[in-house]
XYZ file of C-alpha atoms in Angstrom:
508
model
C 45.120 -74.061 -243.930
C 46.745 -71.872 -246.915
C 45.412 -68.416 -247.710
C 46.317 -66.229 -250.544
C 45.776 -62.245 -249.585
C 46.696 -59.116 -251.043
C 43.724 -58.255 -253.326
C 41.381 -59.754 -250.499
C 43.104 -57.952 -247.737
C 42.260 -54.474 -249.788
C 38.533 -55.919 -249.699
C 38.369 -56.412 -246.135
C 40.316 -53.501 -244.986
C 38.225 -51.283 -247.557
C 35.057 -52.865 -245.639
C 36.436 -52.128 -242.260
C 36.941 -48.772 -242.963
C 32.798 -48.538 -244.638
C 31.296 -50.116 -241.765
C 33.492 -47.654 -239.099
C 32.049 -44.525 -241.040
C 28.758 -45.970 -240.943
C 28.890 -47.407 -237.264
C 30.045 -43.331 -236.242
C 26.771 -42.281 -238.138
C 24.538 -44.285 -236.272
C 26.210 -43.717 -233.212
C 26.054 -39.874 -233.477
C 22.522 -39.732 -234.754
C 21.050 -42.685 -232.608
C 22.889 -41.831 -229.561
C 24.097 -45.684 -229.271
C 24.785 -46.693 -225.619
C 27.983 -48.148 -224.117
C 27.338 -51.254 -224.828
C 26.537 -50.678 -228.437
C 29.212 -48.602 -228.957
C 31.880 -51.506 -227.544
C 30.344 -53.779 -229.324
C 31.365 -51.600 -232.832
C 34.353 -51.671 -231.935
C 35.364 -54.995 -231.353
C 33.845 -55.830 -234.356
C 36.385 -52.673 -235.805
C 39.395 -54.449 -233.803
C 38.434 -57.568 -235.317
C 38.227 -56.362 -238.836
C 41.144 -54.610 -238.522
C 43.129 -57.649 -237.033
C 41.948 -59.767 -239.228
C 43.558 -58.007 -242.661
C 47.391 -59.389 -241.678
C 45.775 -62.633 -240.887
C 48.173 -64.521 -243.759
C 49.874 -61.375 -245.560
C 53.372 -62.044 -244.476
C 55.046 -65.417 -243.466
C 56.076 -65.816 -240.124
C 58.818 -64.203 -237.992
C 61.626 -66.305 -237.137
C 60.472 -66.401 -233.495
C 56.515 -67.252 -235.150
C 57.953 -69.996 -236.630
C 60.280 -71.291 -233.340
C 57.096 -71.095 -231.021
C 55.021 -72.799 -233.444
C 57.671 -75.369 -233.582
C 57.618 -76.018 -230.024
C 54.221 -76.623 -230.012
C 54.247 -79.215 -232.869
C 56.678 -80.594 -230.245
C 54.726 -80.553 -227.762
C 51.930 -81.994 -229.088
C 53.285 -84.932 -231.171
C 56.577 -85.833 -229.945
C 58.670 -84.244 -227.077
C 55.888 -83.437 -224.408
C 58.274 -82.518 -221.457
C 60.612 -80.606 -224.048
C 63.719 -83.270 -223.115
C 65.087 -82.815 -226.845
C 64.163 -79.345 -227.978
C 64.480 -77.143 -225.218
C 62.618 -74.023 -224.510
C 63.409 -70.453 -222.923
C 60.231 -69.292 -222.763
C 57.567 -70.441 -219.549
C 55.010 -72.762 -221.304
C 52.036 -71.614 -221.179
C 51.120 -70.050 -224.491
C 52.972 -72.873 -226.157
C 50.429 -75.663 -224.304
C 47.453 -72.974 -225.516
C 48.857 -72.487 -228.860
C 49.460 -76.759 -228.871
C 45.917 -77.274 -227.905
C 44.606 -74.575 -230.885
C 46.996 -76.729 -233.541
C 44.861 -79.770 -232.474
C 41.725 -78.344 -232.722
C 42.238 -75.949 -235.803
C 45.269 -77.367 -237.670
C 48.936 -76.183 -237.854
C 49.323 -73.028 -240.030
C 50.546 -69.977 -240.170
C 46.610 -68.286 -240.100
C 45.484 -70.986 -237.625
C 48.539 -69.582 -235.190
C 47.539 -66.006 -235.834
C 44.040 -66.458 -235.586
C 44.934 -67.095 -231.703
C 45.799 -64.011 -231.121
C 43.722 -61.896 -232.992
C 41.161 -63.670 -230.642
C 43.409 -62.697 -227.257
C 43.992 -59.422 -228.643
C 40.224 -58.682 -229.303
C 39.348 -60.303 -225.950
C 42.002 -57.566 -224.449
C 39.092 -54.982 -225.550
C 36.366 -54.589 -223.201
C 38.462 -55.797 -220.126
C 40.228 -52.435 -220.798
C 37.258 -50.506 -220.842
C 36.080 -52.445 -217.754
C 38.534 -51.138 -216.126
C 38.529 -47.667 -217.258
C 35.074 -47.475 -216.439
C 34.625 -49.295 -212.973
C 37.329 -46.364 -212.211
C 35.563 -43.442 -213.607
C 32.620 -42.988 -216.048
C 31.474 -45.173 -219.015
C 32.587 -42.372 -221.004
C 35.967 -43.311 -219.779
C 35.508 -46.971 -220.738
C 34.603 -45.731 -224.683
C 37.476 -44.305 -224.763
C 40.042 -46.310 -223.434
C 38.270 -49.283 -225.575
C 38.458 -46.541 -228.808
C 42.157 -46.294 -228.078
C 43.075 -49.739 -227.448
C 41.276 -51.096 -230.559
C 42.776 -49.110 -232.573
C 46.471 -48.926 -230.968
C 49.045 -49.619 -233.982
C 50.953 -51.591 -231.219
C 47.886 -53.738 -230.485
C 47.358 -54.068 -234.061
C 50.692 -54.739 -235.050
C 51.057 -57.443 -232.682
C 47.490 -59.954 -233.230
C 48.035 -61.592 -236.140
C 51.113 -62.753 -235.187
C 52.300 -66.145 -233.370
C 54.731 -64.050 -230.264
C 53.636 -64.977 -226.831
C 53.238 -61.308 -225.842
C 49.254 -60.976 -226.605
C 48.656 -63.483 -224.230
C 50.678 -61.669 -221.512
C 48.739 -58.433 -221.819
C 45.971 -60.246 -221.644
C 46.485 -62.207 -218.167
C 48.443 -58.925 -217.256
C 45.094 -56.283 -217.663
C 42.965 -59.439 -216.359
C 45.055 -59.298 -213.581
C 44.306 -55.564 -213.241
C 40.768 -55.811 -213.312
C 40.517 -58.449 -210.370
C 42.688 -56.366 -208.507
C 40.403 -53.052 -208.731
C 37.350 -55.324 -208.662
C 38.791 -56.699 -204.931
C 39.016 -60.240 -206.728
C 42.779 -61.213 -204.808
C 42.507 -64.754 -206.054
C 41.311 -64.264 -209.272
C 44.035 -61.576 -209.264
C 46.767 -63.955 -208.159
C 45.326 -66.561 -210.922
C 45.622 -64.295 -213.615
C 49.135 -62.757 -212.617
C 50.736 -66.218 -212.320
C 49.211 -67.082 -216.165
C 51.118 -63.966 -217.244
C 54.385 -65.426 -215.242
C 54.186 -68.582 -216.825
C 53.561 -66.891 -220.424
C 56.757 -64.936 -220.449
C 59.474 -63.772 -218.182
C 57.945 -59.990 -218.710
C 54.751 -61.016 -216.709
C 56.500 -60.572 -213.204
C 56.277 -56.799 -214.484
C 53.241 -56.786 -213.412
C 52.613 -57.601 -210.238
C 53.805 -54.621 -208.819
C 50.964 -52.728 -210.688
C 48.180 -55.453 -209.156
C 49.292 -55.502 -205.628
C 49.840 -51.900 -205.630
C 45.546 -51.415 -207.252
C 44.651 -54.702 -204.528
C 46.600 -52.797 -201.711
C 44.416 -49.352 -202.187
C 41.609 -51.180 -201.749
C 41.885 -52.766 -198.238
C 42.975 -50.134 -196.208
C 42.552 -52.173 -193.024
C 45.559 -54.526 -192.178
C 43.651 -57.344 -191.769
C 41.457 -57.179 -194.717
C 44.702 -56.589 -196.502
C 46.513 -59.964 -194.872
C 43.406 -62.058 -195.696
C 43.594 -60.745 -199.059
C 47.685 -61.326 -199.764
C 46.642 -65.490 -198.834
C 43.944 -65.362 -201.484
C 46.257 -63.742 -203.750
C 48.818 -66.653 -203.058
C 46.682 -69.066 -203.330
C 45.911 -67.666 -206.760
C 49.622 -67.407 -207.652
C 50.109 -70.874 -206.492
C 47.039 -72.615 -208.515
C 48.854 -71.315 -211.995
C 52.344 -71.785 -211.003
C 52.791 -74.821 -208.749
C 51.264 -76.979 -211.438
C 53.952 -75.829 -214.301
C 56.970 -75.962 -211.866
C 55.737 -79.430 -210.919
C 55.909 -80.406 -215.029
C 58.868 -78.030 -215.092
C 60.838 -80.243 -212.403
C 59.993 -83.603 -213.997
C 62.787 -82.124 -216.697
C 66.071 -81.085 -214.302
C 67.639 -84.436 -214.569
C 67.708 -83.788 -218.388
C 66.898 -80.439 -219.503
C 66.887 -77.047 -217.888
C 64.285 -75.073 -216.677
C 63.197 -72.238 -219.404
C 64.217 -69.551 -216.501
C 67.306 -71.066 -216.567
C 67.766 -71.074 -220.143
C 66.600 -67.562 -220.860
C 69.299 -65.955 -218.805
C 71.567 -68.386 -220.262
C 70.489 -67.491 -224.022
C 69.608 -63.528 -223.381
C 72.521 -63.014 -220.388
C 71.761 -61.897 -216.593
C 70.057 -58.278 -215.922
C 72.722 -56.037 -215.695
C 73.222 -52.152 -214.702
C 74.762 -50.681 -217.839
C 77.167 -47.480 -218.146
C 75.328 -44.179 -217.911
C 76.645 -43.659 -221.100
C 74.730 -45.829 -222.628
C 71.510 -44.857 -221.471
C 71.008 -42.056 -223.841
C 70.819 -44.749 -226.816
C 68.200 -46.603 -225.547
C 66.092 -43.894 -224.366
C 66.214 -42.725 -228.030
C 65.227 -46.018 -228.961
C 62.385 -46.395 -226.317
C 60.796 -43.064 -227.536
C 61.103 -44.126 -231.147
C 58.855 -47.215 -229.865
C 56.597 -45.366 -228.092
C 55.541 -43.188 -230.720
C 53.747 -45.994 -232.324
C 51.477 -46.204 -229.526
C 49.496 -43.679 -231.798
C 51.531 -43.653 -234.586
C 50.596 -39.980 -235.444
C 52.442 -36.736 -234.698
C 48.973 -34.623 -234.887
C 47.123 -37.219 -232.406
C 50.543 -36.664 -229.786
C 50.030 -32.953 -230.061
C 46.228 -33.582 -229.886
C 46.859 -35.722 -226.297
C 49.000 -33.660 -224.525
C 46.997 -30.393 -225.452
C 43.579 -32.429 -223.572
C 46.297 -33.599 -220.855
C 47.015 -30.237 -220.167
C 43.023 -29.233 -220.140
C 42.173 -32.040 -218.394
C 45.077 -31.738 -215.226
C 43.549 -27.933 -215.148
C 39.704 -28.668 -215.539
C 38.132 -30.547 -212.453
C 35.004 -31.866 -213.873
C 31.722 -31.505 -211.419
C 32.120 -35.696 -211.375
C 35.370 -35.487 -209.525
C 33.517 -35.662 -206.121
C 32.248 -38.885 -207.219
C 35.455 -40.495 -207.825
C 36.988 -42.352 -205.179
C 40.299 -42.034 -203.516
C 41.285 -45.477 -204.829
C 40.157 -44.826 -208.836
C 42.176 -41.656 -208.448
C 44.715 -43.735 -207.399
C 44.604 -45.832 -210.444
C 46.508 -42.769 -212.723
C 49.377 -42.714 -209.911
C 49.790 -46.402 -210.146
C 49.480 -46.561 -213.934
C 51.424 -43.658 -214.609
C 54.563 -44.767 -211.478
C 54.504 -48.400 -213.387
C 54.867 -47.006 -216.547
C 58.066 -44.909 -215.400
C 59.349 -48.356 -213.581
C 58.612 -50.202 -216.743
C 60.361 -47.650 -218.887
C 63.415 -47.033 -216.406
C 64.217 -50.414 -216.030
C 64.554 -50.969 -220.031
C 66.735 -47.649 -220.233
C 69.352 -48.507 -217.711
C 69.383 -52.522 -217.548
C 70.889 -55.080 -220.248
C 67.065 -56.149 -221.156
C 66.508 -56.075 -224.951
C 64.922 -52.944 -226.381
C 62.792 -55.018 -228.988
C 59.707 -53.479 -229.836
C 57.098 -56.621 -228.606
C 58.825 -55.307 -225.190
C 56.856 -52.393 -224.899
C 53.203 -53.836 -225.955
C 52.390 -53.931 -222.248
C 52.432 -50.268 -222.270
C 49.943 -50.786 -224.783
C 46.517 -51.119 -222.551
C 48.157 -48.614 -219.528
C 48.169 -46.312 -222.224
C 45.194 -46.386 -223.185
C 43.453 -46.640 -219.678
C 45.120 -43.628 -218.987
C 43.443 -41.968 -221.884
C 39.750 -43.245 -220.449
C 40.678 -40.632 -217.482
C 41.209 -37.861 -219.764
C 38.276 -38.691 -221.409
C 36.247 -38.867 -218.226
C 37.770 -35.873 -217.045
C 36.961 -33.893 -220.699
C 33.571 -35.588 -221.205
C 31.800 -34.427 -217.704
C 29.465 -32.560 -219.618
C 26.091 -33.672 -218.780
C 25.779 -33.196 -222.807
C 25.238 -36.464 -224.795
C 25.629 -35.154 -227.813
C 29.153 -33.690 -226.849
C 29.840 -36.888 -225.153
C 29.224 -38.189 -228.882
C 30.428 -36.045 -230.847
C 34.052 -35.873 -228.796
C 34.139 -39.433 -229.201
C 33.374 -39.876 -232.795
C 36.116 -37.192 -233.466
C 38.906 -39.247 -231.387
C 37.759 -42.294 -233.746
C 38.520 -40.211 -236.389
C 41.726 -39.162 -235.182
C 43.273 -42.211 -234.049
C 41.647 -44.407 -237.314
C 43.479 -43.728 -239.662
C 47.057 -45.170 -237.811
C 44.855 -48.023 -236.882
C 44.321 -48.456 -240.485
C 48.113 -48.534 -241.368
C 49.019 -50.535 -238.700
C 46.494 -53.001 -240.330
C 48.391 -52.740 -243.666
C 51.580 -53.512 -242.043
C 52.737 -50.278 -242.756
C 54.628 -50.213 -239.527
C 57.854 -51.857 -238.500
C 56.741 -53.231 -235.510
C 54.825 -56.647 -234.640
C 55.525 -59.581 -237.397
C 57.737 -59.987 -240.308
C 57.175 -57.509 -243.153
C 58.127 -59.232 -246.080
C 61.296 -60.343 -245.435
C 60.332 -63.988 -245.578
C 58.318 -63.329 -248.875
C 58.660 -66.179 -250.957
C 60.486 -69.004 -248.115
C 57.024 -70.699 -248.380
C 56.897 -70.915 -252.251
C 60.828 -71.882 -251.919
C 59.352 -74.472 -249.971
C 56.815 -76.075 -252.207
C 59.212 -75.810 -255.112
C 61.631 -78.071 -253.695
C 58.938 -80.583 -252.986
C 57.620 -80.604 -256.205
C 61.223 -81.005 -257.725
C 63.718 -82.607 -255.391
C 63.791 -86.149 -254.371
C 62.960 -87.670 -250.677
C 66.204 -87.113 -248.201
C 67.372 -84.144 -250.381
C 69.888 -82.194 -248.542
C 68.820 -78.612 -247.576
C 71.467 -76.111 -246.622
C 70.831 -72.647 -245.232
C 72.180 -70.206 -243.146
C 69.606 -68.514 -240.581
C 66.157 -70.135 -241.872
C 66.208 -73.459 -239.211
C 63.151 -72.389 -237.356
C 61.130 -71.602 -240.302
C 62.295 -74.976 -242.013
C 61.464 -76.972 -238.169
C 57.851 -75.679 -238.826
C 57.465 -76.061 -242.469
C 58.408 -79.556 -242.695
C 57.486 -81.361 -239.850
C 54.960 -83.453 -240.594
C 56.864 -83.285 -244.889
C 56.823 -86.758 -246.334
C 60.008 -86.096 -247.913
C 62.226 -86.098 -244.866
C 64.952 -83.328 -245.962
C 67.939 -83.564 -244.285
C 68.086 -79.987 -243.064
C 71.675 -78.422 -242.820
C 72.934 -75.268 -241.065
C 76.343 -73.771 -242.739
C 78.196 -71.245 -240.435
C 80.831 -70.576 -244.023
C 81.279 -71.417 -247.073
C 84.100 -73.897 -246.206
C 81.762 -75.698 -244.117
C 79.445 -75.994 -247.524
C 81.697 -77.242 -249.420
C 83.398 -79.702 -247.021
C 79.867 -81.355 -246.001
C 78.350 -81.222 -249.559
C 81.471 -82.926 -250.850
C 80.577 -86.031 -247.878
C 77.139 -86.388 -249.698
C 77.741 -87.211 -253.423
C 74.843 -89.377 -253.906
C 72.326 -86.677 -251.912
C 70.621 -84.706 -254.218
C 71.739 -80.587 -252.269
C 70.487 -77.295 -252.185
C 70.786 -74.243 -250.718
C 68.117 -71.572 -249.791
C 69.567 -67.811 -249.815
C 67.635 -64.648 -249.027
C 68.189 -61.762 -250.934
C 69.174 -60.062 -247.840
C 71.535 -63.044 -247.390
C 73.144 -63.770 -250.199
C 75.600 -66.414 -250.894
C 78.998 -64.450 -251.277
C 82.473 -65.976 -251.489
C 81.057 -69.885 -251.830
C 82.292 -70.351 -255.294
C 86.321 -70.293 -254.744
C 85.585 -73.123 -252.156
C 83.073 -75.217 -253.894
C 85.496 -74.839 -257.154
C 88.422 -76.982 -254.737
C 85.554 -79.338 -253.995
C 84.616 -79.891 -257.836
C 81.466 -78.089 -256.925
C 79.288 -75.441 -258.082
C 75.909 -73.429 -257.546
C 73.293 -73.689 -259.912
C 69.979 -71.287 -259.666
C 67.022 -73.449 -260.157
C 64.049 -71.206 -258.775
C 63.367 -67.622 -257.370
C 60.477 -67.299 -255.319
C 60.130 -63.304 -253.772
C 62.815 -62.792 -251.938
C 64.435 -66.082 -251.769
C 66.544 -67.643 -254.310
C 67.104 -71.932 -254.933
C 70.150 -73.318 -255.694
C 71.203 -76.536 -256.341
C 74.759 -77.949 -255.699
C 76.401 -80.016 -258.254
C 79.492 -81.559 -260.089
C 81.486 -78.362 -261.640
C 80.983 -78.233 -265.214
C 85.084 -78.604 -266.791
C-alpha cells in the first residue's frame, strides 16, 4: 500500500479545517448536544490525523517495530533470532494489522490514528463522570486537538497504544471497574516499560472509591486478577525464550542502562528540556497565557455545581495533578531518556485537567455561554492542532529526514542485479523493513569506517556494491582508502535527501 501526498494532504487538511468552521456554526446556532458535539470532533481528530498518514517515511524506531512484527508474523515467532527490548504487545497487535491490512508504512500508521482517535471520548468519559458534560467537551476539545496527540498517530511508536490502555485504565478505576482496571493496566505494562507509570494514578482513583477496608481488599484481588489475565499469559510466552534469548525487560536495561539518581547538577538541563516538551502540549504561547489566566479564575470562582461534586471527583485533580509532578520529577532527576514520545502520557492528564476548569468556568446555567466558551477554546487551540497536522512540529515521526530512502530503494531494484551488496551506515532498520519480503535478496552491509568499506568491498569483486549516504551523513574520508583498494565511488542516483553510489574498479 503506496501513497503519494503533498498536494492531497493540502486537500484534506484544507477540508478539515471547512468542515470545523462549519461544525462550530451549527453547534452555536443549533445548540448541538454532547454527544453531537463529540462526535465532531472525532471526526476533526480523525481528519486531522489522517493528513501525515504517508507524508514522511518512517522513523528509525517505525521502521525497527515494524520489523519485528514482519518477524513475528512470518518467521521468528518467539523472537529467538531478532531480539526485542520492548514488552510485546503492540508488536503482536501491529503483527495481526500487517496480516489483515498489508505491511506498509500507511497500513502501520493507520493503527494508530485509530488508537489515538479511540483515546477521544474515553477522555471525555472521564472528565465528565467526574464533573459536568461540559467538562467532558472540553477535555475531548483539548485532547483532539493536542499537537502531542497529533504528532504522535500517524506514526508506528508503541506509545499510542500505552495511553490508550493507560486512560482505559483510568476510567475503570473511577468507574469502580478493579478488574477491568487491572486488565487494562497490565496491557499498558506489556506495551512498554512506561506503562508501570501508571498504576500509581489507578490505584490511587480505585483507592478513593472504597473507603471501607474490606470493599477495598475485595477490590485489590479483582484488580490482580486483572493484572494477572494480561501479564501471566506474555511472561508464560516470554519464558519459553530464557534458554535462548532474554527477556525484553532484561534487554531494555541492558540497551538503555539501569535507572540511576543523577548529579543535582544536572538536573537543571533536563528540566529545561522537559519544559521545552511540554510547551507543545498546546503549542501556543497565547493559549498558555489564556490557561493559566482561567486557572487562576477558576481556583478563585466556586461554581454553584461544586456541592454536587463528590469528594472522590475532587479528588481526581489531586491525583492527576501529584502524578503529573511524580511523572515529571522522576524524568528530571533519573538517567531515563528525555525523548519527546516520553511525555505523550501527559498528554490526556492534561487535558482532563482542563475538563475541570471548564466545568468549573462553564457553571453557568447559560447554554449559549456554555457554547459560545467552547466554540472560542476550539478556536484557540485549532490552529496548533492544525500545524501539528502539517508536521510543523519536531515532535512525533520523522520530518523529512528519510525523504527520498524509499525512492533510493526502488532505484536500486530497478537497476542493480539480485545479491547486490548494500552498504550503509545507520539505515539497517529501515532496510530490515523495506526488503523483507524483496525478491532480490541484497546482501545488506553495515560499515562502522571507511577502512571497513574498503576492506569488505575489496572481498566481493564479483558482487555488484553500493552505498546509500544521507545528506546529513555524508561519505567523508572514503576515497584515500578505497584508492589503496583500487576502488572508487561513483554517484548513480539522488533521490531527496539520499544519495546512490556505486563502488567500482578505480579508473587509472
Amino acid at each position: 500500500m503506496h501513497f503519494t501526498l503533498h498536494s492531497a494532504a493540502a486537500e484534506r487538511l484544507a477540508a478539515v479545517e471547512t468542515h470545523s468552521r462549519a461544525s462550530l456554526t451549527g453547534i452555536l446556532n443549533a445548540g448541538a448536544g454532547y454527544q453531537r458535539y463529540l462526535s465532531v470532533l472525532i471526526l476533526l481528530g480523525i481528519g486531522l490525523r489522517l493528513v501525515m498518514l504517508d507524508r514522511f517515511r518512517f522513523h528509525q524506531d517505525e521502521a525497527l517495530y515494524s520489523f519485528w512484527a514482519l518477524r513475528f508474523l512470518h518467521d521468528d515467532p518467539q523472537f529467538l533470532e531478532q531480539w526485542i527490548d520492548k514488552p510485546p504487545l503492540f508488536i503482536w497487535l501491529l503483527a495481526s494489522w500487517f496480516q489483515a491490512f498489508g505491511a506498509s508504512e500507511a497500513s502501520a500508521r493507520l493503527l494508530n490514528i485509530g488508537i489515538s482517535v479511540l483515546t477521544i471520548p474515553v477522555v471525555a468519559a472521564i472528565a465528565r463522570r467526574a464533573w459536568t458534560p461540559a467538562a467532558g467537551v472540553v477535555a475531548a476539545t483539548v485532547f483532539a486537538l493536542n499537537p502531542f496527540a497529533i504528532s504522535y498517530s500517524p506514526t508506528a511508536f508503541t506509545d499510542p497504544l500505552l495511553v490508550l490502555a493507560g486512560v482505559c485504565s483510568l476510567f475503570a478505576a473511577q468507574s469502580s471497574r478493579p478488574f477491568l482496571a487491572g486488565l487494562c493496566l497490565g496491557a499498558a505494562v506489556m506495551t512498554k516499560q512506561h506503562g508501570v507509570f501508571f498504576v500509581p494514578l489507578t490505584l490511587a482513583v480505585l483507592i478513593a472509591g472504597y473507603p471501607r477496608a474490606k470493599a477495598m481488599a475485595a477490590a485489590g484481588l479483582r484488580v490482580a486478577g486483572g493484572l494477572a489475565l494480561a501479564i501471566l499469559p506474555v511472561l508464560y510466552w516470554d519464558s519459553l525464550r530464557w534458554a535462548v534469548a532474554p527477556s525484553p525487560w532484561d534487554l531494555g536495561v541492558r540497551n538503555y542502562g539501569a535507572l540511576e539518581l543523577l548529579s543535582v547538577g544536572e538536573w537543571p538541563a533536563r528540566l529545561a528540556r522537559i519544559a521545552d516538551l511540554l510547551w507543545y502540549l498546546t503549542a501556543s504561547d497565547f493559549v498558555w497565557i489564556v490557561l493559566m489566566a482561567v486557572t487562576v479564575l477558576a481556583v478563585a470562582h466556586v461554581p454553584r455545581t461544586e456541592s454536587t461534586l463528590s469528594k472522590r471527583s475532587s479528588l481526581l485533580v489531586v491525583h492527576l495533578c501529584g502524578w503529573a509532578g511524580l511523572y515529571l520529577g522522576i524524568h528530571a532527576v533519573f538517567s531515563l531518556p528525555v525523548w519527546d514520545r516520553y511525555f505523550l502520557p501527559l498528554a490526556p492528564a492534561f487535558a482532563i485537567l482542563c475538563g475541570w476548569l471548564g466545568a468549573r468556568i462553564l457553571s453557568s446555567d447559560s447554554s449559549l455561554w456554555r457554547q459560545i466558551v467552547v466554540g472560542l477554546w476550539l478556536v484557540l487551540l485549532l490552529p496548533s492542532g492544525v500545524q501539528a497536522a502539517r508536521g510543523e512540529f519536531p515532535i512525533g515521526g520523522d520530518h523529512g529526514a528519510y525523504d527520498g530512502l524509499r525512492e533510493s530503494s526502488a532505484w536500486l531494484d530497478d537497476n542493480s542485479p539480485p545479491g547486490a551488496v548494500l552498504y550503509h551506515q545507520g539505515l539497517g532498520w529501515h532496510f530490515q523493513f523495506y526488503f523483507y519480503e524483496n525478491p532480490r535478496d541484497y546482501a545488506v552491509r553495515w560499515v562502522s569506517s571507511p577502512v571497513a568499506l574498503a576492506d569488505d568491498a575489496a572481498k566481493r569483486p564479483r558482487s555488484a556494491r553500493f552505498v546509500i549516504a544521507p545528506a546529513w551523513q555524508p561519505l567523508r574520508n572514503f576515497h584515500l582508502q578505497l584508492a589503496a583498494r583500487e576502488l572508487e565511488l561513483v554517484q548513480r542516483a539522488k533521490e531527496g535527501n539520499f544519495t546512490v553510489h556505486e563502488l567500482v574498479p578505480r579508473r587509472r
